[in-house]
Amino acid sequence: MTTSTSTRADVAFQRCISPHCEATYGVDEVLTACPACGQLLDVAYDPDQLNLPKSLSFFEKKWSQRTDPLAFSGVWRFHELLPFASREKIVTIGEGQTLLQQADSVAKFTDMLPGNLYLQYEGMNPSGSFKDNGMAAAFSHAHSVGAKRAACASTGNTSASLAAFCSVTGLMKAIIFVGAGKIAYGKLSQALDYGALTVAIAGDFDDAMLRVKEVSKQLGIYLVNSVNPFRLEGQKTIMYRILEALQWEVPDWIVVPGGNLGNSSSFGKAFAELYEWGLIDRIPRLAVINAQGANTLYELYERRGLRWNGGSPNQQIIDDYYTELDRDHKRASTIASAIEINRPVNLMKCLRALETCRGVVREIHDQEILDAKAQVGAGGFGCEPASAASVAGVKLLRQQGVIQKDEKVVCILTGHLLKDPTATVAYHGTDQDQFNKVLGSRGVKRAGFANRAVQVANNLEEIVRSIQMYS
Ligand SMILES: *Cc1c(COP(=O)(O)O)cnc(C)c1O
Ligand SMILES: [Zn+2]
């Protein structure tokens, strides 16, 4: 089986997600919403033109072709499952070399049986978050259509990823919009060091998102936020790699933090397609975890009963909720800055994914997020605060009896531990002022799993005594 060099318009197109519209558009068009009805768009494929393998194990063979950068990439290895770009336009910076870890100590913390909880470390991507999966796809599309400038609004990781793709390839200039003071230092460092034009807006992510849409439209700049349907095609590959690591056994649950809901949406699409294409015989359940301080999806889905409803969700429920947010001047607020979002742009697609995967949504307090994060660090490679919402979510769903302890559960750890050192050091540190400033202000009361540095005089005897005492 070969990868065609000119698939694209012959196999891929864009299609409105609303079943009442289903307008289609060419794969070369640059759109972030359906011009006919305003809904989000999918990248869709003509099943007769797809060059699908007979079984998913086909993809294992690509390991023997690793000297080809497209076989090395954890995204483009699966090109047959997202064949919208022609080979010569595909861009890779080595994304998707990530790891699925069986984490028994975290299993214990969440009341799962040993061997049943897995952590998918997407922080091991080149820019340190899962965003590189989606960026590989969106950036390739941008390159295919000849874009020279690309923009995004970001809580930090999308901008770090875009900036890295621009600096590594030299193909485009990155223009990023962030809420001033709303972005963790690790992420801001990346944007600055990679040379992105960084626009810090006096506002939060939701403000930056509105502005970047206006500005990119006005100036004709390619937008890489997850309203871009090509982003989500790349993020499907996180699911493919998990299946591969589980030797193509479908787990019972995928648990993911929810911010703009791009990941959850793309996971639902990935499984719906694999099922439709006859490559899997069952679909896992999906749990999307909000932070309590940014809980729009939880509020709408679990409390107000909003559903995909065959593509006709009750828009009144959404409008009412956003009106209330505005009336009460309620802004998103959580230590998990990557999911500090009140108006998730992929809400509709996520509702569809929740239907596909018989999903549930939960909200988690920052206290639980940070305690779970400390457990991920103590039992593995660590993660940034937002990522740990997934683990805290499993713990809650175990307590509620929604997840069974002998089910197979995969938590998506979306970002690297080093993205947000401020939160980690405040949690483990002995500086009470710092704790209060960074965490106390969010209602975090204790550091349940703090690993404090031992303070000791610069004196050999004392140093030796401390080590004897603590180890
Ligand atoms: C972007 C991001 C999220 C949120 O993902 P969505 O796809 O927007 O829901 C969660 N965690 C981290 C670390 C992120 O960078
Ligand atoms: Zn439409």
Coordinates of N, CA and C and ligand atoms in Angstrom, one line a residue, residues 16 21 23 34 36-37 39, ligand 2:
C16 N -20.0 21.2 6.8 CA -20.6 21.8 8.0 C -21.1 20.7 8.9
C21 N -27.6 21.4 7.5 CA -27.0 22.2 6.5 C -26.1 21.3 5.6
A23 N -23.5 21.7 4.2 CA -22.9 22.4 3.1 C -21.4 21.9 3.0
C34 N -19.0 27.7 9.0 CA -19.7 27.5 7.7 C -20.3 28.8 7.2
A36 N -22.5 29.3 5.2 CA -24.0 29.3 5.1 C -24.7 29.4 6.4
C37 N -24.3 28.8 7.4 CA -25.1 28.8 8.7 C -24.3 29.2 9.9
Q39 N -22.1 27.4 11.6 CA -21.7 26.3 12.5 C -20.2 26.0 12.2
Ligands
ZN2 ZN -23.7 25.1 7.7

